[in-house]
């Protein structure tokens, strides 16, 4: 008895060790951002507000900024500490090239925006800390600009918000966390923006939101984790979401309500509810080569009114209790996906399981060509048995109720015949 107890303790400790190693390797797989602090060498100013090219030149002269405002020689604005309860750094209506870098912006009471740019092109924002603002960085009609290596946190609304036709911007390698209405928010015909290499965590509602009328944006190589809501909300159209790590969000990893998204090569792990939830008339989305692990509910769920979505060559491991996918929509196609645990029978050696995988839901859909082996490279830290069975094959499970009913009838008949014909005492 004592020996079995010791074995149990050792087993639990080993399991805990494996879990800790796996979590730590996954958690820190993102770009490290080196952001400034409120250095004593920064120049203290109340605020900076620029309106138009002429006013920009006045500020260049007033603050003795270097540069000429061209692509080859941009204005350099740097090393400011702006701590105030108003818009801290505001630029409107200019096409001058400028770089804002190495600054500390503290809004104190979350009343105004930390950085506000409207009708601006050719800006580079880097190594900026923004905290305690209403919106950390609020951009309207910002084009051909870069936001990189910034830290944005403790803001009442979004960390970064792009509105009113922001195009061809890059949001790169930032740390965006602890904002009350999401990390990054794109709306109002934003297109051709690249969001890459960011660490987005502990935000409310969602890590990243692509709202209605956004299209042709690229979301890649971000680590989106531990947000109080969804990892990504995708309501627009025709954007690419790929090679992201999306984990431990309190709602689903990705919520799709738009059309023609390409969602591929993401690792989606340990999200509450679904790995990917497709809902509200979402149509013609392609979901492929994703690795979806340990969702508390389905790996993929397709709601009613979703149509013509293609789910193929994904790997689904240990999601939900019984079925890993659900489809209540119409004309959604599941094929060539890998399911674990499940049946591993492959009599002819074609790398396709001999039984179709049953998709739960109103449509009675199936994956007719479930893969015998993973389609992606399962992360090395994830412990699993590639041949883990799920019990009786589904093809047999489907007929078990009928078999059971027939067996019961036979038993009853035999019992009745025996009773009628048993010898009298």
Short mmCIF file of C-alpha atoms in Angstrom, two decimals:
data_model
loop_
_atom_site.label_atom_id
_atom_site.label_comp_id
_atom_site.label_asym_id
_atom_site.label_seq_id
_atom_site.Cartn_x
_atom_site.Cartn_y
_atom_site.Cartn_z
CA UNK A 1 0.00 0.00 0.00
CA UNK A 2 2.81 2.37 0.96
CA UNK A 3 4.74 1.47 -2.20
CA UNK A 4 1.75 2.24 -4.44
CA UNK A 5 1.34 5.57 -2.69
CA UNK A 6 4.98 6.43 -3.38
CA UNK A 7 4.53 5.51 -7.06
CA UNK A 8 1.51 7.79 -7.25
CA UNK A 9 3.42 10.75 -5.76
CA UNK A 10 6.37 10.22 -8.14
CA UNK A 11 3.99 10.02 -11.12
CA UNK A 12 2.25 13.25 -10.14
CA UNK A 13 5.56 15.06 -9.66
CA UNK A 14 6.83 13.91 -13.04
CA UNK A 15 3.61 15.06 -14.67
CA UNK A 16 3.89 18.44 -12.98
CA UNK A 17 7.50 18.77 -14.13
CA UNK A 18 6.54 17.98 -17.73
CA UNK A 19 3.72 20.52 -17.55
CA UNK A 20 5.99 23.25 -16.19
CA UNK A 21 8.65 22.61 -18.84
CA UNK A 22 6.08 22.60 -21.61
CA UNK A 23 4.40 25.80 -20.42
CA UNK A 24 7.65 27.70 -20.00
CA UNK A 25 8.97 26.77 -23.43
CA UNK A 26 5.75 27.85 -25.07
CA UNK A 27 5.15 30.94 -23.03
CA UNK A 28 8.42 32.64 -23.85
CA UNK A 29 8.48 31.99 -27.57
CA UNK A 30 8.07 35.63 -28.60
CA UNK A 31 10.14 38.66 -29.49
CA UNK A 32 11.64 40.37 -26.45
CA UNK A 33 10.95 44.11 -26.41
CA UNK A 34 13.46 46.40 -24.70
CA UNK A 35 11.42 49.45 -23.73
CA UNK A 36 12.58 52.59 -21.93
CA UNK A 37 11.74 53.79 -18.46
CA UNK A 38 11.15 57.36 -17.36
CA UNK A 39 14.83 58.20 -17.53
CA UNK A 40 16.09 61.22 -15.64
CA UNK A 41 17.85 62.25 -18.84
CA UNK A 42 14.54 62.82 -20.65
CA UNK A 43 13.40 66.38 -21.21
CA UNK A 44 10.23 67.22 -19.28
CA UNK A 45 7.50 68.95 -21.33
CA UNK A 46 3.77 69.42 -20.67
CA UNK A 47 2.65 68.25 -24.13
CA UNK A 48 3.44 68.52 -27.83
CA UNK A 49 0.67 69.39 -30.31
CA UNK A 50 1.36 69.93 -34.03
CA UNK A 51 -1.27 70.96 -36.60
CA UNK A 52 -0.10 70.95 -40.22
CA UNK A 53 3.23 71.30 -41.97
CA UNK A 54 3.77 74.95 -41.10
CA UNK A 55 3.22 74.31 -37.40
CA UNK A 56 5.55 71.33 -37.65
CA UNK A 57 8.35 73.61 -38.88
CA UNK A 58 7.64 76.00 -36.00
CA UNK A 59 8.11 73.13 -33.54
CA UNK A 60 11.31 72.05 -35.28
CA UNK A 61 12.72 75.52 -34.70
CA UNK A 62 11.35 75.80 -31.15
CA UNK A 63 12.73 72.46 -29.93
CA UNK A 64 15.78 72.39 -32.20
CA UNK A 65 14.88 69.04 -33.74
CA UNK A 66 17.29 67.70 -36.33
CA UNK A 67 16.40 66.62 -39.86
CA UNK A 68 14.69 68.13 -42.88
CA UNK A 69 11.48 66.06 -43.00
CA UNK A 70 12.41 63.94 -46.02
CA UNK A 71 12.59 60.16 -46.29
CA UNK A 72 16.39 60.37 -46.34
CA UNK A 73 16.59 62.90 -43.49
CA UNK A 74 13.48 62.68 -41.27
CA UNK A 75 12.86 64.98 -38.32
CA UNK A 76 14.08 63.31 -35.11
CA UNK A 77 11.93 63.82 -32.00
CA UNK A 78 13.32 62.01 -28.98
CA UNK A 79 13.98 61.74 -25.26
CA UNK A 80 10.88 63.40 -23.82
CA UNK A 81 9.01 62.71 -20.61
CA UNK A 82 5.43 63.91 -21.06
CA UNK A 83 3.33 63.31 -17.95
CA UNK A 84 -0.01 65.12 -18.01
CA UNK A 85 -3.79 64.64 -18.16
CA UNK A 86 -4.38 65.74 -21.75
CA UNK A 87 -3.34 64.54 -25.25
CA UNK A 88 0.36 64.04 -24.67
CA UNK A 89 1.80 63.92 -28.20
CA UNK A 90 -0.55 65.03 -30.97
CA UNK A 91 0.20 65.46 -34.68
CA UNK A 92 -2.48 66.30 -37.27
CA UNK A 93 -2.34 66.78 -41.05
CA UNK A 94 1.27 66.39 -42.11
CA UNK A 95 3.19 64.41 -44.69
CA UNK A 96 6.62 65.20 -43.29
CA UNK A 97 8.78 62.19 -42.49
CA UNK A 98 9.54 62.05 -38.77
CA UNK A 99 10.76 59.65 -36.10
CA UNK A 100 9.42 59.78 -32.55
CA UNK A 101 11.61 57.65 -30.30
CA UNK A 102 12.78 57.01 -26.74
CA UNK A 103 9.95 58.79 -24.94
CA UNK A 104 7.83 58.27 -21.82
CA UNK A 105 4.13 59.20 -22.10
CA UNK A 106 2.08 58.96 -18.89
CA UNK A 107 -1.55 60.11 -19.02
CA UNK A 108 -1.93 59.99 -15.22
CA UNK A 109 -5.74 59.58 -15.01
CA UNK A 110 -6.73 57.87 -18.32
CA UNK A 111 -8.59 60.95 -19.63
CA UNK A 112 -6.86 61.56 -22.97
CA UNK A 113 -4.80 59.76 -25.59
CA UNK A 114 -1.12 59.16 -25.08
CA UNK A 115 -0.21 59.43 -28.77
CA UNK A 116 -2.71 60.86 -31.28
CA UNK A 117 -1.93 60.95 -35.02
CA UNK A 118 -4.53 61.98 -37.62
CA UNK A 119 -4.04 62.46 -41.37
CA UNK A 120 -0.38 61.58 -41.01
CA UNK A 121 1.93 59.68 -43.35
CA UNK A 122 5.56 58.61 -43.10
CA UNK A 123 5.84 58.42 -39.29
CA UNK A 124 8.08 56.04 -37.36
CA UNK A 125 7.18 55.51 -33.70
CA UNK A 126 9.66 53.41 -31.73
CA UNK A 127 10.83 52.71 -28.20
CA UNK A 128 7.92 54.60 -26.65
CA UNK A 129 6.23 53.77 -23.36
CA UNK A 130 2.56 54.80 -23.14
CA UNK A 131 0.53 54.20 -19.98
CA UNK A 132 -2.50 55.50 -18.08
CA UNK A 133 -4.15 57.06 -21.15
CA UNK A 134 -7.68 56.69 -22.52
CA UNK A 135 -6.25 55.06 -25.67
CA UNK A 136 -2.55 54.39 -25.70
CA UNK A 137 -2.04 55.19 -29.40
CA UNK A 138 -5.02 56.49 -31.39
CA UNK A 139 -4.51 56.71 -35.16
CA UNK A 140 -6.93 58.13 -37.74
CA UNK A 141 -6.01 58.06 -41.43
CA UNK A 142 -2.48 57.03 -40.62
CA UNK A 143 -0.66 55.70 -43.68
CA UNK A 144 2.75 54.26 -44.56
CA UNK A 145 3.95 54.41 -40.96
CA UNK A 146 5.66 52.10 -38.46
CA UNK A 147 5.01 51.49 -34.76
CA UNK A 148 7.75 49.30 -33.31
CA UNK A 149 9.35 48.21 -30.04
CA UNK A 150 6.93 50.13 -27.83
CA UNK A 151 5.31 49.17 -24.53
CA UNK A 152 1.65 50.13 -24.14
CA UNK A 153 -0.27 49.30 -20.99
CA UNK A 154 -2.76 50.33 -18.28
CA UNK A 155 -4.95 52.26 -20.72
CA UNK A 156 -8.72 52.55 -20.22
CA UNK A 157 -9.61 51.60 -23.78
CA UNK A 158 -7.36 50.04 -26.42
CA UNK A 159 -3.61 49.85 -26.46
CA UNK A 160 -3.44 50.75 -30.17
CA UNK A 161 -6.51 51.81 -32.20
CA UNK A 162 -6.43 52.37 -35.98
CA UNK A 163 -9.55 53.99 -37.46
CA UNK A 164 -10.77 55.80 -40.57
CA UNK A 165 -8.85 54.25 -43.44
CA UNK A 166 -5.41 53.50 -42.05
CA UNK A 167 -3.38 51.77 -44.77
CA UNK A 168 0.02 50.20 -45.26
CA UNK A 169 1.19 50.54 -41.67
CA UNK A 170 3.39 48.13 -39.73
CA UNK A 171 2.92 47.33 -36.03
CA UNK A 172 6.03 45.38 -35.06
CA UNK A 173 7.56 43.84 -31.94
CA UNK A 174 5.56 45.76 -29.36
CA UNK A 175 4.49 44.69 -25.87
CA UNK A 176 0.78 45.49 -25.42
CA UNK A 177 -0.82 44.42 -22.16
CA UNK A 178 -3.33 45.22 -19.42
CA UNK A 179 -5.57 47.46 -21.52
CA UNK A 180 -9.29 47.50 -20.71
CA UNK A 181 -10.79 47.20 -24.22
CA UNK A 182 -8.26 45.16 -26.12
CA UNK A 183 -4.67 45.21 -27.22
CA UNK A 184 -4.89 46.22 -30.91
CA UNK A 185 -8.09 47.43 -32.60
CA UNK A 186 -8.55 47.94 -36.36
CA UNK A 187 -11.73 49.48 -37.78
CA UNK A 188 -13.20 51.60 -40.58
CA UNK A 189 -11.68 50.34 -43.84
CA UNK A 190 -8.22 49.62 -42.47
CA UNK A 191 -6.29 47.58 -45.02
CA UNK A 192 -2.82 46.37 -46.00
CA UNK A 193 -1.53 46.71 -42.45
CA UNK A 194 1.01 44.25 -41.04
CA UNK A 195 0.81 43.25 -37.37
CA UNK A 196 3.85 41.14 -36.61
CA UNK A 197 5.98 39.91 -33.74
CA UNK A 198 3.98 41.54 -30.94
CA UNK A 199 3.46 40.23 -27.42
CA UNK A 200 -0.23 40.85 -26.63
CA UNK A 201 -1.47 39.68 -23.26
CA UNK A 202 -3.73 40.32 -20.27
CA UNK A 203 -6.03 42.67 -22.17
CA UNK A 204 -9.81 42.64 -21.72
CA UNK A 205 -12.26 41.65 -24.50
CA UNK A 206 -9.61 40.48 -26.98
CA UNK A 207 -5.93 40.62 -27.72
CA UNK A 208 -6.59 41.76 -31.30
CA UNK A 209 -9.78 42.89 -33.05
CA UNK A 210 -10.31 43.24 -36.79
CA UNK A 211 -13.71 44.87 -37.00
CA UNK A 212 -16.19 45.30 -39.84
CA UNK A 213 -14.88 46.80 -43.07
CA UNK A 214 -11.25 45.84 -42.44
CA UNK A 215 -9.66 43.80 -45.21
CA UNK A 216 -6.33 42.56 -46.62
CA UNK A 217 -4.44 42.82 -43.33
CA UNK A 218 -1.66 40.47 -42.24
CA UNK A 219 -1.46 39.10 -38.69
CA UNK A 220 1.64 36.97 -38.16
CA UNK A 221 4.20 35.77 -35.61
CA UNK A 222 2.43 37.34 -32.64
CA UNK A 223 2.19 35.76 -29.20
CA UNK A 224 -1.36 36.40 -27.99
CA UNK A 225 -1.97 34.96 -24.55
CA UNK A 226 -3.89 35.20 -21.28
CA UNK A 227 -6.33 37.85 -22.48
CA UNK A 228 -9.66 38.10 -20.64
CA UNK A 229 -11.69 37.26 -23.72
CA UNK A 230 -10.72 36.12 -27.20
CA UNK A 231 -7.25 35.90 -28.61
CA UNK A 232 -8.36 37.34 -31.97
CA UNK A 233 -11.76 38.61 -33.11
CA UNK A 234 -11.94 38.60 -36.92
CA UNK A 235 -15.02 40.41 -38.27
CA UNK A 236 -13.66 41.86 -41.50
CA UNK A 237 -12.70 40.15 -44.76
CA UNK A 238 -9.82 38.69 -46.75
CA UNK A 239 -7.06 38.95 -44.15
CA UNK A 240 -4.28 36.45 -43.41
CA UNK A 241 -3.77 35.13 -39.87
CA UNK A 242 -0.79 32.80 -39.71
CA UNK A 243 2.13 31.59 -37.60
CA UNK A 244 0.77 33.05 -34.36
CA UNK A 245 0.92 31.49 -30.89
CA UNK A 246 -2.52 31.90 -29.32
CA UNK A 247 -2.85 30.46 -25.84
CA UNK A 248 -4.68 30.54 -22.51
CA UNK A 249 -7.25 33.15 -23.48
CA UNK A 250 -10.42 32.97 -21.39
CA UNK A 251 -12.67 32.74 -24.47
CA UNK A 252 -11.90 31.05 -27.79
CA UNK A 253 -8.53 31.42 -29.49
CA UNK A 254 -9.96 32.93 -32.70
CA UNK A 255 -13.54 34.11 -33.30
CA UNK A 256 -14.41 34.45 -37.00
CA UNK A 257 -17.47 36.38 -38.17
CA UNK A 258 -16.13 37.54 -41.53
CA UNK A 259 -15.45 36.06 -44.95
CA UNK A 260 -12.46 34.82 -46.92
CA UNK A 261 -9.94 34.76 -44.09
CA UNK A 262 -6.90 32.55 -44.54
CA UNK A 263 -6.01 31.08 -41.15
CA UNK A 264 -3.04 28.77 -41.23
CA UNK A 265 0.03 27.49 -39.38
CA UNK A 266 -1.05 28.85 -36.01
CA UNK A 267 -0.46 27.09 -32.70
CA UNK A 268 -3.68 27.45 -30.70
CA UNK A 269 -3.32 25.95 -27.24
CA UNK A 270 -5.26 25.72 -23.98
CA UNK A 271 -7.92 28.31 -24.77
CA UNK A 272 -11.17 28.24 -22.85
CA UNK A 273 -14.01 27.06 -25.10
CA UNK A 274 -13.08 26.68 -28.80
CA UNK A 275 -9.76 26.81 -30.55
CA UNK A 276 -11.46 28.47 -33.54
CA UNK A 277 -15.13 29.51 -33.41
CA UNK A 278 -16.75 30.34 -36.76
CA UNK A 279 -20.11 32.06 -36.43
CA UNK A 280 -22.66 34.57 -37.82
CA UNK A 281 -22.78 34.00 -41.60
CA UNK A 282 -19.02 33.52 -41.87
CA UNK A 283 -18.34 32.17 -45.33
CA UNK A 284 -15.53 30.96 -47.59
CA UNK A 285 -12.86 30.95 -44.90
CA UNK A 286 -9.91 28.61 -45.28
CA UNK A 287 -8.56 27.04 -42.08
CA UNK A 288 -5.51 24.88 -42.72
CA UNK A 289 -2.36 23.45 -41.12
CA UNK A 290 -3.15 24.79 -37.66
CA UNK A 291 -2.20 22.88 -34.52
CA UNK A 292 -5.05 23.10 -32.00
CA UNK A 293 -4.41 21.60 -28.57
CA UNK A 294 -6.31 21.21 -25.30
CA UNK A 295 -9.29 23.49 -25.97
CA UNK A 296 -11.89 22.99 -23.25
CA UNK A 297 -14.56 22.63 -25.93
CA UNK A 298 -14.19 21.98 -29.68
CA UNK A 299 -11.08 22.55 -31.74
CA UNK A 300 -13.34 23.96 -34.48
CA UNK A 301 -16.99 24.95 -34.12
CA UNK A 302 -19.12 26.05 -37.07
CA UNK A 303 -22.41 27.70 -36.08
CA UNK A 304 -25.66 27.89 -38.02
CA UNK A 305 -25.59 30.18 -41.06
CA UNK A 306 -21.89 29.54 -41.62
CA UNK A 307 -21.37 28.30 -45.18
CA UNK A 308 -18.73 27.07 -47.60
CA UNK A 309 -15.80 27.08 -45.20
CA UNK A 310 -12.89 24.70 -45.85
CA UNK A 311 -11.14 23.05 -42.92
CA UNK A 312 -8.24 20.87 -44.03
CA UNK A 313 -4.83 19.48 -43.02
CA UNK A 314 -5.12 20.65 -39.41
CA UNK A 315 -4.03 18.75 -36.31
CA UNK A 316 -6.56 18.46 -33.46
CA UNK A 317 -5.25 16.95 -30.22
CA UNK A 318 -7.14 16.47 -26.96
CA UNK A 319 -9.87 19.04 -27.49
CA UNK A 320 -13.21 18.68 -25.71
CA UNK A 321 -14.63 15.51 -24.23
CA UNK A 322 -15.81 13.42 -27.19
CA UNK A 323 -15.98 15.15 -30.56
CA UNK A 324 -13.19 17.54 -31.53
CA UNK A 325 -15.26 19.45 -34.11
CA UNK A 326 -18.86 20.59 -34.51
CA UNK A 327 -20.73 21.78 -37.61
CA UNK A 328 -24.24 23.25 -37.57
CA UNK A 329 -23.72 25.21 -40.81
CA UNK A 330 -24.07 24.34 -44.48
CA UNK A 331 -21.58 23.13 -47.10
CA UNK A 332 -18.62 23.30 -44.74
CA UNK A 333 -15.92 20.81 -45.74
CA UNK A 334 -13.68 18.93 -43.31
CA UNK A 335 -10.95 16.80 -44.87
CA UNK A 336 -7.43 15.48 -44.33
CA UNK A 337 -7.36 16.58 -40.67
CA UNK A 338 -5.55 14.62 -37.94
CA UNK A 339 -7.51 13.71 -34.81
CA UNK A 340 -5.97 12.46 -31.57
CA UNK A 341 -7.11 10.44 -29.73
CA UNK A 342 -8.98 8.41 -32.30
CA UNK A 343 -8.89 5.25 -34.37
CA UNK A 344 -5.60 4.38 -36.11
CA UNK A 345 -6.76 1.60 -38.42
CA UNK A 346 -5.14 1.86 -41.88
CA UNK A 347 -5.39 -1.54 -43.56
CA UNK A 348 -4.10 -0.46 -46.98
CA UNK A 349 -1.28 1.77 -45.69
CA UNK A 350 -2.40 4.94 -47.50
CA UNK A 351 -1.92 7.14 -44.39
CA UNK A 352 -5.69 7.72 -44.21
CA UNK A 353 -7.72 6.25 -41.35
CA UNK A 354 -10.15 3.66 -42.68
CA UNK A 355 -13.16 5.19 -40.91
CA UNK A 356 -14.57 8.68 -41.59
CA UNK A 357 -14.36 10.97 -38.56
CA UNK A 358 -17.81 11.99 -37.37
CA UNK A 359 -18.27 15.75 -36.92
CA UNK A 360 -20.84 16.52 -34.25
CA UNK A 361 -23.72 18.83 -35.22
CA UNK A 362 -26.95 19.23 -37.14
CA UNK A 363 -25.42 18.52 -40.55
CA UNK A 364 -24.12 15.00 -39.76
CA UNK A 365 -20.89 16.05 -41.43
CA UNK A 366 -17.80 13.84 -41.56
CA UNK A 367 -14.14 14.11 -42.39
CA UNK A 368 -13.99 11.43 -45.07
CA UNK A 369 -10.18 11.41 -45.25
CA UNK A 370 -8.85 11.75 -41.70
CA UNK A 371 -5.07 11.67 -41.66
CA UNK A 372 -3.29 8.85 -39.86
CA UNK A 373 -0.33 11.09 -38.98
CA UNK A 374 -0.01 14.79 -38.07
CA UNK A 375 0.03 17.33 -40.89
CA UNK A 376 2.14 19.83 -38.94
CA UNK A 377 5.14 19.59 -36.67
CA UNK A 378 3.65 19.09 -33.23
CA UNK A 379 5.62 21.26 -30.73
CA UNK A 380 8.39 19.29 -29.04
CA UNK A 381 7.13 20.30 -25.59
CA UNK A 382 3.70 18.73 -26.17
CA UNK A 383 3.45 15.19 -24.77
CA UNK A 384 1.14 12.88 -26.71
CA UNK A 385 0.85 9.33 -27.99
CA UNK A 386 0.53 9.33 -31.80
CA UNK A 387 -1.30 5.99 -31.63
CA UNK A 388 -3.60 6.88 -28.76
CA UNK A 389 -6.91 5.07 -29.33
CA UNK A 390 -10.28 6.53 -28.51
CA UNK A 391 -11.90 3.18 -27.79
CA UNK A 392 -14.36 1.54 -30.16
CA UNK A 393 -14.19 2.84 -33.79
CA UNK A 394 -16.88 5.39 -34.59
CA UNK A 395 -18.26 3.26 -37.41
CA UNK A 396 -19.13 0.65 -34.79
CA UNK A 397 -20.27 3.21 -32.23
CA UNK A 398 -22.82 4.49 -34.73
CA UNK A 399 -24.55 1.10 -34.91
CA UNK A 400 -24.16 0.09 -31.27
CA UNK A 401 -27.60 1.42 -30.25
CA UNK A 402 -29.23 -0.75 -32.91
CA UNK A 403 -27.11 -3.75 -31.93
CA UNK A 404 -27.91 -3.20 -28.28
CA UNK A 405 -31.64 -2.95 -29.01
CA UNK A 406 -31.56 -6.14 -31.10
CA UNK A 407 -29.60 -8.00 -28.43
CA UNK A 408 -32.11 -6.97 -25.81
CA UNK A 409 -34.97 -8.30 -27.92
CA UNK A 410 -33.18 -11.62 -28.47
CA UNK A 411 -32.50 -11.99 -24.75
CA UNK A 412 -36.13 -11.27 -23.91
CA UNK A 413 -37.40 -13.78 -26.49
CA UNK A 414 -35.00 -16.50 -25.31
CA UNK A 415 -35.98 -15.86 -21.72
CA UNK A 416 -39.66 -16.05 -22.55
CA UNK A 417 -39.22 -19.30 -24.50
CA UNK A 418 -37.21 -20.81 -21.65
CA UNK A 419 -39.83 -19.78 -19.11
CA UNK A 420 -42.64 -21.28 -21.18
CA UNK A 421 -40.77 -24.54 -21.69
CA UNK A 422 -38.99 -25.06 -18.39
CA UNK A 423 -39.76 -28.39 -16.65
CA UNK A 424 -42.58 -28.30 -14.18
CA UNK A 425 -41.67 -29.15 -10.62
#
